[in-house]
Tab-separated table of C-alpha atoms in Angstrom:
chain	number	residue	atom	x	y	z
A	1407	MET	CA	87.944	-27.687	72.578
A	1408	SER	CA	88.679	-31.083	71.105
A	1409	ILE	CA	87.236	-30.165	67.721
A	1410	VAL	CA	89.521	-28.399	65.271
A	1411	CYS	CA	87.462	-25.848	63.359
A	1412	ARG	CA	87.549	-22.563	61.537
A	1413	GLU	CA	86.936	-19.373	63.500
A	1414	ILE	CA	83.234	-18.817	64.197
A	1415	MET	CA	81.906	-15.294	63.777
A	1416	TRP	CA	78.827	-15.508	66.022
A	1417	GLY	CA	78.725	-15.543	69.804
A	1418	TYR	CA	76.799	-18.709	70.660
A	1419	VAL	CA	78.740	-21.762	69.468
A	1420	LEU	CA	77.515	-25.348	69.738
A	1421	ARG	CA	79.789	-28.308	69.125
A	1422	TYR	CA	78.689	-31.935	69.005
A	1423	GLU	CA	81.173	-34.696	69.757
A	1424	LEU	CA	80.655	-38.392	68.988
A	1425	LEU	CA	84.303	-39.519	68.886
A	1426	GLY	CA	84.126	-40.726	72.462
A	1427	PRO	CA	81.342	-40.377	75.036
A	1428	ILE	CA	78.696	-38.133	73.481
A	1429	ARG	CA	79.225	-34.504	74.439
A	1430	VAL	CA	77.774	-31.101	73.562
A	1431	THR	CA	79.665	-27.889	74.253
A	1432	HIS	CA	78.453	-24.282	74.217
A	1433	SER	CA	81.328	-21.910	73.506
A	1434	GLY	CA	83.708	-24.477	74.969
A	1435	GLN	CA	81.618	-25.252	78.078
A	1436	GLY	CA	79.951	-28.653	78.367
A	1437	LEU	CA	76.149	-28.862	78.421
A	1438	THR	CA	74.652	-31.395	80.794
A	1439	ILE	CA	72.546	-34.202	79.333
A	1440	ARG	CA	72.082	-36.848	82.020
A	1441	ALA	CA	69.225	-38.994	80.681
A	1442	SER	CA	70.536	-41.881	78.581
A	1443	LYS	CA	67.437	-41.926	76.375
A	1444	ILE	CA	67.900	-38.265	75.440
A	1445	LYS	CA	71.562	-38.999	74.667
A	1446	ILE	CA	70.494	-41.826	72.350
A	1447	LEU	CA	67.950	-39.527	70.693
A	1448	LEU	CA	70.642	-36.903	70.113
A	1449	ALA	CA	73.163	-39.480	68.862
A	1450	VAL	CA	70.715	-40.861	66.286
A	1451	LEU	CA	69.813	-37.374	65.049
A	1452	LEU	CA	73.529	-36.521	64.769
A	1453	VAL	CA	74.325	-39.711	62.873
A	1454	ARG	CA	71.511	-38.919	60.440
A	1455	SER	CA	71.973	-35.130	60.497
A	1456	GLY	CA	70.240	-33.424	57.585
A	1457	GLU	CA	67.923	-36.433	57.144
A	1458	VAL	CA	64.519	-37.239	58.613
A	1459	VAL	CA	64.579	-39.954	61.280
A	1460	THR	CA	61.143	-41.500	61.728
A	1461	THR	CA	59.553	-41.850	65.137
A	1462	GLY	CA	59.523	-45.609	64.571
A	1463	GLN	CA	63.292	-45.638	64.076
A	1464	LEU	CA	63.767	-43.522	67.191
A	1465	MET	CA	61.616	-45.928	69.225
A	1466	THR	CA	63.708	-48.884	68.076
A	1467	GLU	CA	66.968	-47.105	68.912
A	1468	ILE	CA	65.772	-46.010	72.356
A	1469	TRP	CA	63.813	-49.063	73.529
A	1470	GLY	CA	64.828	-51.898	71.224
A	1471	ASP	CA	62.243	-54.690	71.167
A	1472	GLY	CA	60.586	-53.491	74.371
A	1473	VAL	CA	58.794	-50.397	73.046
A	1474	PRO	CA	56.256	-49.241	75.677
A	1475	ARG	CA	52.647	-48.390	74.858
A	1476	ARG	CA	53.170	-44.679	75.430
A	1477	ALA	CA	56.392	-44.538	73.413
A	1478	MET	CA	55.095	-41.821	71.070
A	1479	ALA	CA	54.386	-39.513	73.996
A	1480	GLY	CA	57.809	-40.349	75.376
A	1481	ILE	CA	59.480	-39.348	72.102
A	1482	HIS	CA	57.696	-35.987	72.170
A	1483	VAL	CA	58.877	-35.365	75.744
A	1484	TYR	CA	62.502	-36.288	74.927
A	1485	VAL	CA	62.528	-34.070	71.838
A	1486	SER	CA	61.119	-31.171	73.851
A	1487	GLN	CA	63.781	-31.622	76.544
A	1488	LEU	CA	66.528	-31.867	73.935
A	1489	ARG	CA	65.364	-28.657	72.276
A	1490	LYS	CA	65.617	-26.829	75.595
A	1491	VAL	CA	69.214	-27.973	76.036
A	1492	LEU	CA	70.219	-26.991	72.505
A	1493	ARG	CA	68.259	-23.727	72.249
A	1494	ARG	CA	70.201	-20.794	70.778
A	1495	PRO	CA	69.120	-17.462	72.306
A	1496	GLU	CA	69.460	-15.543	69.039
A	1497	GLN	CA	67.412	-18.045	67.009
A	1498	ARG	CA	63.694	-18.586	67.150
A	1499	GLU	CA	63.820	-22.032	65.564
A	1500	SER	CA	65.505	-25.051	67.102
A	1501	GLN	CA	68.077	-27.155	65.280
A	1502	VAL	CA	65.777	-30.111	65.983
A	1503	VAL	CA	63.067	-29.758	63.354
A	1504	THR	CA	59.775	-31.644	63.175
A	1505	CYS	CA	59.517	-33.222	59.714
A	1506	SER	CA	56.759	-35.777	59.183
A	1507	PRO	CA	57.084	-38.678	59.858
A	1508	GLY	CA	59.772	-37.795	62.407
A	1509	TYR	CA	62.511	-35.315	63.228
A	1510	MET	CA	65.672	-33.896	61.689
A	1511	LEU	CA	68.729	-32.194	63.172
A	1512	GLN	CA	70.133	-29.315	61.132
A	1513	LEU	CA	73.836	-28.642	61.735
A	1514	GLY	CA	76.093	-25.776	60.747
A	1515	ASP	CA	79.550	-26.148	59.253
A	1516	ASP	CA	82.032	-28.049	61.434
A	1517	GLU	CA	79.614	-28.416	64.367
A	1518	LEU	CA	80.119	-32.211	64.448
A	1519	ASP	CA	83.530	-33.704	65.206
A	1520	VAL	CA	82.854	-36.677	62.918
A	1521	LYS	CA	82.550	-34.289	59.970
A	1522	VAL	CA	85.883	-32.687	60.848
A	1523	PHE	CA	87.434	-36.155	61.214
A	1524	THR	CA	86.229	-37.380	57.822
A	1525	ASP	CA	87.369	-34.162	56.123
A	1526	LEU	CA	90.853	-34.577	57.575
A	1527	VAL	CA	91.040	-38.247	56.591
A	1528	LYS	CA	90.062	-37.448	53.022
A	1529	ALA	CA	92.549	-34.571	52.865
A	1530	GLY	CA	95.280	-36.803	54.280
A	1531	LYS	CA	94.649	-39.499	51.694
A	1532	GLU	CA	94.761	-36.922	48.922
A	1533	SER	CA	98.127	-35.740	50.257
A	1534	VAL	CA	99.390	-39.323	50.086
A	1535	ARG	CA	98.219	-39.677	46.486
A	1536	ASP	CA	100.032	-36.424	45.633
A	1537	GLY	CA	103.254	-37.643	47.264
A	1538	ARG	CA	103.116	-35.051	50.077
A	1539	HIS	CA	103.720	-37.573	52.839
A	1540	ALA	CA	104.806	-35.222	55.632
A	1541	GLU	CA	101.650	-33.191	55.097
A	1542	ALA	CA	99.605	-36.411	55.072
A	1543	VAL	CA	101.101	-37.493	58.404
A	1544	THR	CA	100.194	-34.166	60.002
A	1545	ARG	CA	96.618	-34.261	58.714
A	1546	LEU	CA	96.000	-37.890	59.657
A	1547	GLN	CA	97.493	-37.408	63.123
A	1548	SER	CA	95.194	-34.397	63.572
A	1549	ALA	CA	92.233	-36.578	62.584
A	1550	LEU	CA	93.125	-39.301	65.077
A	1551	GLY	CA	93.734	-36.664	67.747
A	1552	LEU	CA	90.022	-35.839	67.733
A	1553	TRP	CA	89.189	-39.192	69.333
A	1554	ARG	CA	88.535	-39.125	73.093
A	1555	GLY	CA	87.671	-42.825	73.397
A	1556	PRO	CA	85.278	-45.385	71.854
A	1557	ALA	CA	82.353	-43.794	70.007
A	1558	PHE	CA	79.033	-43.951	71.912
A	1559	ASP	CA	81.018	-45.296	74.859
A	1560	GLU	CA	78.164	-45.271	77.358
A	1561	LEU	CA	75.244	-45.757	74.948
A	1562	ARG	CA	73.533	-48.930	73.762
A	1563	GLY	CA	71.446	-48.043	70.743
A	1564	GLY	CA	69.844	-50.011	67.935
A	1565	PRO	CA	70.741	-50.748	64.315
A	1566	ILE	CA	71.376	-47.122	63.298
A	1567	LEU	CA	73.952	-46.476	66.004
A	1568	GLU	CA	75.475	-49.955	65.717
A	1569	GLY	CA	75.874	-49.617	61.950
A	1570	PHE	CA	77.398	-46.169	62.252
A	1571	ASP	CA	79.756	-47.334	64.999
A	1572	SER	CA	81.020	-50.170	62.767
A	1573	TRP	CA	81.488	-47.810	59.806
A	1574	LEU	CA	83.323	-45.280	61.945
A	1575	ALA	CA	85.605	-47.938	63.456
A	1576	GLU	CA	86.592	-49.138	59.979
A	1577	LEU	CA	87.294	-45.570	58.881
A	1578	ARG	CA	89.515	-45.024	61.917
A	1579	ILE	CA	91.483	-48.219	61.267
A	1580	GLY	CA	91.915	-47.211	57.637
A	1581	CYS	CA	93.214	-43.837	58.804
A	1582	VAL	CA	95.786	-45.543	61.045
A	1583	GLN	CA	96.942	-47.804	58.203
A	1584	THR	CA	97.306	-44.874	55.813
A	1585	LEU	CA	99.204	-42.890	58.446
A	1586	ILE	CA	101.708	-45.699	58.979
A	1587	ASP	CA	102.234	-46.140	55.234
A	1588	ALA	CA	102.913	-42.404	54.968
A	1589	GLN	CA	105.420	-42.662	57.811
A	1590	PHE	CA	107.138	-45.487	55.928
A	1591	GLU	CA	107.588	-43.126	52.985
A	1592	LEU	CA	109.382	-40.741	55.350
A	1593	GLY	CA	111.725	-43.486	56.543
A	1594	ARG	CA	110.164	-43.685	60.027
A	1595	HIS	CA	110.153	-47.474	60.250
A	1596	ARG	CA	111.710	-47.816	63.693
A	1597	GLU	CA	109.398	-45.199	65.150
A	1598	VAL	CA	106.222	-47.182	64.436
A	1599	ILE	CA	107.325	-50.694	65.490
A	1600	GLY	CA	105.982	-50.359	69.035
A	1601	GLN	CA	102.667	-48.990	67.805
A	1602	LEU	CA	102.343	-51.819	65.281
A	1603	HIS	CA	102.952	-54.452	67.954
A	1604	SER	CA	100.050	-52.918	69.903
A	1605	LEU	CA	97.839	-52.815	66.801
A	1606	VAL	CA	98.530	-56.471	66.008
A	1607	ALA	CA	97.598	-57.416	69.575
A	1608	GLU	CA	94.428	-55.314	69.404
A	1609	HIS	CA	93.397	-56.542	65.923
A	1610	PRO	CA	94.861	-60.054	65.599
A	1611	LEU	CA	92.849	-60.951	62.483
A	1612	ARG	CA	93.797	-57.887	60.413
A	1613	GLU	CA	96.543	-58.923	58.025
A	1614	ALA	CA	97.336	-55.320	57.069
A	1615	PHE	CA	98.905	-54.641	60.468
A	1616	TYR	CA	101.000	-57.819	60.263
A	1617	ARG	CA	102.182	-56.681	56.852
A	1618	GLN	CA	103.155	-53.264	58.113
A	1619	LEU	CA	104.938	-54.696	61.153
A	1620	MET	CA	106.917	-57.094	58.970
A	1621	VAL	CA	107.972	-54.264	56.658
A	1622	ALA	CA	108.941	-52.024	59.597
A	1623	LEU	CA	111.062	-54.766	61.162
A	1624	TYR	CA	112.720	-55.754	57.889
A	1625	ARG	CA	113.620	-52.164	57.059
A	1626	SER	CA	115.048	-51.827	60.594
A	1627	GLU	CA	117.435	-54.730	59.849
A	1628	ARG	CA	115.431	-57.190	61.954
A	1629	GLN	CA	114.713	-59.788	59.275
A	1630	ALA	CA	114.392	-62.737	61.671
A	1631	GLU	CA	111.783	-60.912	63.732
A	1632	ALA	CA	109.876	-59.999	60.570
A	1633	LEU	CA	109.737	-63.682	59.614
A	1634	GLY	CA	108.645	-64.533	63.141
A	1635	VAL	CA	105.713	-62.127	62.814
A	1636	TYR	CA	104.581	-64.008	59.717
A	1637	GLN	CA	104.634	-67.318	61.578
A	1638	ALA	CA	102.687	-65.781	64.459
A	1639	ALA	CA	100.127	-64.374	62.026
A	1640	ARG	CA	99.779	-67.739	60.315
A	1641	ARG	CA	99.140	-69.501	63.637
A	1642	VAL	CA	96.455	-67.010	64.625
A	1643	LEU	CA	94.688	-67.106	61.260
A	1644	VAL	CA	94.740	-70.907	61.065
A	1645	ASP	CA	93.616	-71.360	64.680
A	1646	GLU	CA	90.888	-68.700	64.620
A	1647	LEU	CA	89.615	-68.872	61.034
A	1648	GLY	CA	91.001	-72.090	59.606
A	1649	LEU	CA	92.618	-70.051	56.824
A	1650	GLU	CA	96.141	-69.548	55.569
A	1651	PRO	CA	97.420	-65.960	55.304
A	1652	GLY	CA	96.262	-64.074	52.233
A	1653	ARG	CA	98.259	-63.743	49.059
A	1654	ALA	CA	99.695	-60.318	49.938
A	1655	LEU	CA	101.090	-61.547	53.259
A	1656	GLN	CA	102.480	-64.716	51.691
A	1657	GLU	CA	104.205	-62.727	48.943
A	1658	LEU	CA	105.696	-60.350	51.509
A	1659	HIS	CA	107.016	-63.344	53.468
A	1660	ALA	CA	108.651	-64.726	50.339
A	1661	ALA	CA	110.143	-61.330	49.476
A	1662	ILE	CA	111.681	-61.031	52.944
A	1663	LEU	CA	113.165	-64.532	52.656
A	1664	ARG	CA	114.978	-63.571	49.449
A	1665	ALA	CA	115.837	-60.059	50.674
A	1666	ASP	CA	114.026	-58.504	47.739
A	1667	GLY	CA	115.403	-55.071	46.870
A	1668	ASP	CA	111.889	-53.727	46.360
A	1669	LEU	CA	111.458	-53.852	50.155
A	1670	ASP	CA	114.172	-51.290	50.746
A	1671	ALA	CA	113.221	-48.271	52.822
A	1672	GLY	CA	111.193	-45.498	51.231
A	1673	ARG	CA	112.677	-42.152	50.415
A	1674	SER	CA	113.181	-39.500	53.066
A	1675	GLU	CA	111.197	-36.298	53.029
A	1676	PRO	CA	111.627	-33.158	55.152
A	1677	VAL	CA	109.114	-32.714	57.954
A	1678	VAL	CA	106.982	-29.608	57.541
A	1679	PRO	CA	105.817	-27.542	60.539
A	1680	ARG	CA	102.381	-28.406	61.892
A	1681	PRO	CA	99.978	-25.942	60.232
A	1682	ARG	CA	96.906	-24.233	61.590
A	1683	TRP	CA	94.103	-25.840	59.629
A	1684	GLU	CA	91.796	-23.699	57.549
A	1685	PHE	CA	88.897	-25.888	56.628
A	1686	ASP	CA	87.779	-23.561	53.857
A	1687	ASN	CA	90.635	-25.053	51.818
A	1688	LEU	CA	89.791	-28.696	52.519
A	1689	PRO	CA	87.685	-30.785	50.114
A	1690	ALA	CA	84.079	-31.307	51.043
A	1691	LEU	CA	82.984	-34.752	52.213
A	1692	ARG	CA	79.604	-36.035	53.289
A	1693	THR	CA	79.790	-37.134	56.906
A	1694	PHE	CA	78.276	-40.544	56.291
A	1695	ALA	CA	78.737	-42.971	53.432
């Protein structure tokens, strides 16, 4: 399974995956949900798990501005079909609960990959703050390893899914930035140069990746290339936004020009073996901000 989780003590195990095309697995085997509208319904309930989603919100997510006259009946049918797919033989009640004025999805611990991802990101950042950079790298790489592709890849929902997708994308980018900074602390500057070139190409307006690429090049004794990255960043920002690089990037450029000693490589730290995660020891984190 693509979701890292603690051992489950019961026989029937459901896992919900949003970090890529939406997927539900039963004890490791995929469950088939073909209808796009039922997938959207499930995605919205997962994004708002533990909260009531009104029928009006569900209509907007499923049909947008073209809500049909019999939309309410349609919602009831989709919920009924979803309950059949997700039914647990040993439980009388479905995870999809009717709660006026709508529905709510009740999840168990670690049943949603997004929850596992956010827990790992938080734990990784705490490791960075504590100076345990090798541990942070392992945790953050585990978090990024949960991704199977763009979230909601095949779905086109409304404001709930769009807002969540934007939030999740920012969290993922922040995870990547933190991971690279932790690798810097381990002296792995040369190892991340190729990745940073790809990130700059993918996110040409994000100054943080330019900064990291400049630092990686400078610490790899490629000062001229680091200065060239600054000029490339400046051209892109001026052409696309009409703005000069921000203060942090300008100060880094000046520091590279004068070969500032503060830019010297970070300390080395021994690499620890990749652990088997026990989520009982990780700090709790609400899935959604």
